[in-house]
């Protein structure tokens, strides 16, 4: 069998010379995988080139922290609390630092005191009260400074010798009345800033209202389970009534809108008045069957026996005669009725009212309320009625109700005008008093 070299000789192909050294074959580079932590070298060598199917993770404890420096030392230090008046020296542990120590106690900023006003002997002459003496008033203000206006604690500690028994409302009323009068005495109301005016209004304490509120709360807490159930039932019934009332008002409003703006193809302006309604009635009567027969008889009388048309004079006479006959028949069918006059009691019973003059068109009585107040006062009157929860449109607009409503509007307008005039006079009085005080100070 011939070799590879014999084939080269037959084919006359020159092969590589034997002197040319052959390059060694490239070795396959082995990828060295990093040995994971938590596995020994011998065990990792047994795995070979195939990685393990499950990751090997060793549970390790947290490494010990490395401290960069030394711990700061602490020292037992003396301090004084500025909130105390006895100069008591206290001690506590405090971290030692190179910075200079604070001269003020760090927690002294939480020592906040309520600003309780003080008054002089001359000012107390204006703050006098027949039920309170000067000594008892001073005792009350001392307790307010000591307990920071916590009136429940003040009432619990209140023990004035040979004094009356006071409630929490009595203490509050006396304190706030003194503060309010003292503030107004030192700064007149017209010279106060907005912040001072707000504080002045906040000092207004209504003793009667607070007392009634607590009584109502006590009654509310003393209810039995049966009373609670009854109240819940009444509230549910009230909710149902309010819901039905709202639905009725919405339907009533929708009806008003439909009546005020009718959706018709033609114009109804000709039928809004009494004459228009009478003409509409005549038109409906004339279009009935009886009128049609009467018209056919009149047309037959206008024509001749042979069917020829009569002369214009005869036609006009026959038309007049037919019209007279129709009018006489109508009067015979509909005799005139004499209107009976009603007495005053009957007019009140049936709600009959005679008006001097009425405009044309269909109107509701609730929209015919006359406004006696005009100008800028009308808006104030409407706002006052809204605050009193009085509706602008009356639910039952009877004649008496409308009359009372108009009278109420006029009375509210007069009251608002009087109030405006009173405020103007009071302002002028305050200005004159301030001018007098300034003149006295100058002298």
XYZ file of C-alpha atoms in Angstrom:
443
model
C 0.000 0.000 0.000
C 1.434 3.269 -1.123
C 2.054 5.947 1.389
C 1.198 9.585 1.410
C 4.565 10.517 -0.076
C 4.041 8.193 -3.117
C 0.808 9.914 -3.905
C 2.610 13.268 -3.828
C 5.198 11.962 -6.312
C 2.560 10.633 -8.715
C 0.637 13.892 -8.607
C 3.885 15.896 -8.853
C 3.029 17.859 -5.730
C 5.831 19.203 -3.695
C 5.379 18.717 0.015
C 6.939 20.529 2.912
C 10.626 20.047 3.327
C 11.773 17.907 6.171
C 14.103 20.626 7.344
C 11.131 22.900 8.203
C 10.286 22.290 11.824
C 6.710 21.707 12.650
C 4.973 24.034 15.144
C 3.891 22.334 18.299
C 0.137 22.005 18.714
C -1.551 24.629 20.841
C -2.417 23.480 24.327
C -5.870 23.966 25.641
C -5.835 26.654 28.256
C -7.385 25.628 31.477
C -9.670 28.087 33.228
C -8.827 28.160 36.879
C -11.860 28.789 38.978
C -11.514 30.548 42.271
C -12.107 28.323 45.236
C -15.152 29.591 47.132
C -14.971 30.333 50.788
C -16.032 27.625 53.202
C -14.699 24.618 51.190
C -11.380 22.903 51.573
C -8.799 22.613 48.810
C -8.998 18.794 48.611
C -12.749 18.792 48.284
C -12.619 21.494 45.607
C -10.040 19.421 43.638
C -12.397 16.444 43.641
C -15.091 18.509 41.915
C -13.010 18.786 38.766
C -14.171 20.991 35.958
C -17.858 20.561 36.736
C -19.172 23.193 39.172
C -21.398 22.018 42.011
C -25.162 22.242 41.269
C -25.863 23.908 44.642
C -24.123 27.022 45.842
C -22.117 26.405 48.952
C -22.562 29.219 51.459
C -21.165 29.065 54.929
C -23.049 30.804 57.725
C -20.674 33.220 59.358
C -21.012 35.501 62.311
C -20.784 39.243 61.889
C -17.275 40.463 61.874
C -16.019 42.205 64.945
C -16.188 45.977 64.484
C -12.936 47.814 64.263
C -12.789 50.784 66.573
C -10.980 53.725 65.115
C -10.403 55.479 68.404
C -10.912 55.376 72.119
C -14.262 55.710 73.872
C -15.079 59.134 75.223
C -14.948 59.224 78.996
C -17.829 60.325 81.193
C -17.648 62.445 84.303
C -19.855 63.043 87.349
C -20.736 66.737 87.025
C -22.647 69.252 89.136
C -25.368 71.484 87.667
C -28.170 73.819 88.739
C -31.640 74.011 87.257
C -32.697 77.634 86.542
C -36.353 76.625 86.966
C -35.720 76.241 90.702
C -35.394 79.189 93.047
C -33.657 77.393 95.947
C -30.239 77.083 94.172
C -30.273 73.315 94.603
C -27.133 71.622 93.222
C -27.840 68.417 91.317
C -25.420 65.931 89.731
C -25.510 63.706 86.673
C -23.204 61.865 84.283
C -22.112 63.900 81.289
C -19.823 63.084 78.374
C -16.464 64.734 78.699
C -15.489 66.914 75.764
C -12.838 69.471 74.893
C -15.445 72.147 74.171
C -16.242 74.609 76.972
C -19.242 73.492 79.048
C -22.617 75.169 78.570
C -23.346 77.709 81.261
C -27.123 77.172 80.911
C -28.839 73.898 81.611
C -29.887 72.340 78.303
C -33.370 71.378 79.467
C -34.184 74.835 80.803
C -35.830 75.724 77.464
C -38.753 73.472 78.408
C -39.482 75.593 81.488
C -42.216 77.738 79.850
C -44.384 79.899 82.069
C -47.830 81.274 81.256
C -47.973 85.058 81.093
C -50.405 85.989 83.870
C -51.144 89.741 83.936
C -50.689 91.853 87.028
C -52.663 94.921 88.025
C -52.041 97.928 90.219
C -54.226 99.419 92.943
C -55.552 102.103 90.602
C -56.410 99.570 87.906
C -58.218 97.335 90.389
C -60.652 100.155 91.152
C -62.072 99.579 87.638
C -61.876 95.774 87.957
C -63.986 95.622 91.106
C -66.718 93.015 91.460
C -69.268 92.861 94.293
C -68.989 89.079 94.502
C -65.162 89.068 94.626
C -62.857 90.814 97.069
C -59.340 92.052 96.319
C -57.742 89.357 98.480
C -59.695 86.547 96.825
C -58.861 87.889 93.348
C -55.150 87.983 94.252
C -55.423 84.438 95.614
C -56.999 83.256 92.345
C -54.281 84.865 90.208
C -51.541 83.355 92.412
C -53.018 79.888 91.852
C -53.208 80.573 88.100
C -49.486 81.418 88.082
C -48.606 78.367 90.148
C -50.607 75.812 88.136
C -50.320 77.395 84.653
C -54.062 78.024 84.103
C -55.030 74.381 84.584
C -58.411 75.280 86.028
C -59.377 71.770 87.134
C -56.276 71.622 89.354
C -56.865 75.223 90.449
C -60.443 74.363 91.445
C -59.206 71.299 93.324
C -56.593 73.344 95.252
C -58.856 76.361 95.747
C -59.330 76.943 99.470
C -59.753 80.620 100.270
C -60.328 81.155 104.008
C -63.868 82.216 104.868
C -64.733 82.348 101.178
C -67.606 81.089 99.089
C -67.601 77.781 97.341
C -66.619 78.430 93.699
C -67.151 76.272 90.647
C -64.771 75.949 87.710
C -66.998 78.255 85.661
C -66.875 80.922 88.418
C -63.074 80.849 88.457
C -62.840 81.024 84.669
C -65.377 83.836 84.414
C -63.566 85.968 87.020
C -60.114 85.397 85.521
C -61.110 86.078 81.900
C -63.240 89.104 82.785
C -60.302 90.683 84.661
C -57.898 89.970 81.789
C -60.328 91.327 79.215
C -61.082 94.517 81.161
C -57.399 95.053 81.945
C -56.428 94.652 78.287
C -59.124 97.092 77.155
C -58.110 99.549 79.878
C -54.459 99.594 78.830
C -55.059 99.608 75.069
C -58.359 100.958 73.657
C -60.177 98.685 71.263
C -59.747 101.041 68.304
C -55.952 101.111 68.816
C -55.391 97.381 69.104
C -53.420 95.514 66.469
C -55.002 92.531 64.674
C -53.123 90.107 66.946
C -54.241 91.936 70.080
C -57.835 92.056 68.784
C -57.751 88.296 68.233
C -56.458 87.710 71.775
C -59.108 90.105 73.135
C -61.870 88.128 71.410
C -60.486 84.831 72.702
C -60.723 86.087 76.290
C -64.533 86.224 76.041
C -65.933 83.488 78.307
C -69.668 82.750 78.378
C -70.387 81.304 81.818
C -74.056 80.500 81.212
C -73.346 78.683 77.979
C -70.602 76.575 79.586
C -72.873 75.703 82.502
C -75.751 74.676 80.232
C -73.346 72.660 78.085
C -72.164 70.655 81.084
C -75.733 70.088 82.237
C -76.687 68.788 78.812
C -73.620 66.531 78.803
C -74.578 65.103 82.204
C -78.108 64.435 80.985
C -76.707 62.783 77.878
C -74.392 60.519 79.890
C -77.211 59.536 82.276
C -79.431 58.058 79.556
C -80.723 54.510 79.856
C -80.355 51.939 77.042
C -84.074 52.285 76.263
C -83.714 56.042 75.856
C -80.718 55.551 73.580
C -82.696 53.173 71.360
C -85.634 55.569 71.263
C -83.339 58.435 70.288
C -81.762 56.348 67.515
C -85.237 55.515 66.221
C -86.214 59.201 66.266
C -83.012 60.153 64.449
C -83.704 57.540 61.767
C -87.249 58.864 61.395
C -85.942 62.435 61.202
C -83.473 61.401 58.509
C -86.282 59.794 56.530
C -88.450 62.925 56.859
C -85.594 65.177 55.755
C -84.904 62.937 52.768
C -88.560 62.996 51.732
C -88.658 66.761 52.209
C -85.632 67.219 49.982
C -87.207 65.006 47.345
C -90.453 66.995 47.564
C -88.583 70.285 47.248
C -86.722 69.007 44.196
C -89.986 67.917 42.582
C -91.553 71.281 43.474
C -88.606 73.127 41.958
C -88.851 71.017 38.821
C -92.570 71.817 38.614
C -91.828 75.544 38.967
C -89.301 75.354 36.164
C -91.760 73.540 33.928
C -94.526 76.048 34.609
C -92.362 79.140 34.282
C -90.798 77.989 31.006
C -93.376 75.918 29.088
C -92.044 73.969 26.131
C -94.581 74.817 23.412
C -94.209 75.119 19.673
C -96.178 78.351 19.355
C -96.356 81.523 21.380
C -98.742 81.693 24.363
C -98.404 85.428 24.861
C -101.942 86.017 23.554
C -103.508 83.713 26.175
C -101.764 85.022 29.298
C -104.374 87.633 30.255
C -108.053 87.363 31.100
C -109.059 88.544 27.614
C -106.831 85.944 26.005
C -108.340 83.179 28.124
C -111.861 84.356 27.194
C -110.952 84.336 23.497
C -109.521 80.837 23.887
C -112.762 79.674 25.469
C -114.862 81.199 22.673
C -112.691 79.482 20.134
C -113.153 76.110 21.836
C -116.926 76.602 22.079
C -117.240 77.632 18.427
C -115.323 74.573 17.319
C -117.819 72.153 18.918
C -120.378 70.063 16.997
C -123.329 72.291 17.872
C -121.648 75.310 16.415
C -120.856 73.337 13.291
C -124.590 72.478 12.858
C -125.572 76.072 13.569
C -123.132 77.272 10.943
C -124.486 74.798 8.389
C -128.067 76.081 9.010
C -126.910 79.663 8.649
C -125.125 78.796 5.401
C -128.302 77.129 4.091
C -130.315 80.258 4.880
C -127.840 82.383 3.003
C -128.252 80.327 -0.176
C -131.396 80.427 -2.337
C -133.915 77.706 -2.842
C -132.440 76.844 -6.218
C -128.922 76.855 -4.859
C -128.041 80.276 -6.268
C -126.105 82.798 -4.185
C -128.187 85.740 -2.790
C -127.305 89.350 -3.181
C -124.700 90.971 -0.881
C -127.379 92.930 1.009
C -129.417 89.825 1.693
C -126.269 87.950 2.704
C -125.283 90.630 5.205
C -128.793 90.717 6.704
C -128.863 86.954 7.020
C -125.412 86.936 8.672
C -126.553 89.531 11.197
C -129.690 87.581 11.897
C -127.800 84.350 12.407
C -125.358 86.110 14.714
C -128.226 87.576 16.768
C -129.931 84.183 16.980
C -126.713 82.536 18.105
C -126.143 85.211 20.733
C -129.712 84.878 22.068
C -129.385 81.106 22.229
C -126.076 81.425 24.038
C -127.554 83.805 26.598
C -130.481 81.448 27.080
C -128.175 78.499 27.614
C -125.724 80.389 29.889
C -127.688 82.818 32.074
C -125.708 85.390 33.970
C -125.041 84.666 37.620
C -124.973 87.346 40.222
C -121.697 87.305 42.246
C -122.429 87.034 45.958
C -120.361 89.169 48.252
C -118.471 87.301 50.929
C -118.198 88.428 54.488
C -114.905 88.963 56.298
C -115.058 85.607 58.048
C -115.846 83.800 54.796
C -112.974 85.555 53.045
C -110.597 84.383 55.786
C -112.060 80.878 55.682
C -111.791 80.467 51.905
C -108.632 82.534 51.501
C -110.195 85.057 49.106
C -108.196 88.251 48.486
C -109.054 91.221 46.280
C -106.140 92.861 44.495
C -106.103 96.376 43.109
C -104.010 95.526 40.083
C -102.539 92.314 38.739
C -100.168 91.811 35.835
C -100.921 89.350 33.071
C -99.794 85.755 33.172
C -99.897 82.824 35.540
C -97.989 83.461 38.760
C -97.468 81.718 42.046
C -98.204 83.516 45.230
C -94.728 82.704 46.597
C -93.156 84.772 43.815
C -95.322 87.825 44.563
C -93.623 88.796 47.815
C -93.031 92.539 47.756
C -89.522 93.670 48.735
C -89.807 96.730 50.949
C -86.016 97.009 51.443
C -83.945 98.408 48.607
C -80.331 99.201 47.896
C -77.417 97.600 49.703
C -79.605 96.808 52.711
C -81.543 94.183 50.712
C -78.498 91.934 50.471
C -77.808 92.306 54.197
C -81.452 91.463 54.947
C -81.215 88.298 52.847
C -77.999 87.322 54.658
C -79.643 87.920 58.035
C -82.640 85.772 57.057
C -80.257 83.056 55.857
C -78.504 83.095 59.236
C -81.905 82.715 60.905
C -82.564 79.720 58.584
C -85.567 81.402 56.962
C -86.015 80.323 53.338
C -86.235 82.887 50.550
C -89.213 81.039 49.008
C -92.045 80.273 51.391
C -93.273 76.696 51.621
C -96.909 77.665 52.407
C -97.359 81.120 50.841
C -100.721 82.085 52.247
C -101.798 85.709 52.371
C -101.082 85.959 56.102
C -97.701 84.314 55.701
C -96.701 86.667 52.902
C -97.879 89.675 54.913
C -95.856 88.557 57.945
C -92.831 87.831 55.738
C -92.924 91.319 54.210
C -93.266 92.820 57.675
C -90.290 90.737 58.849
C -88.176 91.985 55.949
C -88.970 95.616 56.730
C -88.283 95.118 60.469
C -84.925 93.439 59.769
C -83.994 96.285 57.427
C -84.849 98.861 60.095
C -82.864 96.872 62.660
C -79.793 96.731 60.403
C -79.976 100.467 59.706
C -80.273 101.157 63.446
C -77.299 98.880 64.151
C -75.211 100.679 61.547
C -76.132 104.053 63.046
C -75.347 102.774 66.554
C -71.899 101.550 65.487
C -71.208 104.931 63.911
C -72.220 106.756 67.109
C -70.124 104.396 69.261
C -67.113 104.939 67.005
C -67.486 108.704 67.304
C -67.847 108.347 71.074
C -64.641 106.304 71.310
C -62.779 108.877 69.215
C -63.981 111.708 71.484
C -62.963 109.747 74.602
C -59.530 109.092 73.127
C -59.131 112.786 72.321
C -60.148 113.706 75.886
C -57.668 111.230 77.353
C -54.905 112.592 75.114
C -55.744 116.154 76.197
C -55.633 115.136 79.871
C -52.253 113.459 79.426
C -50.842 116.584 77.723
C -52.034 118.781 80.594
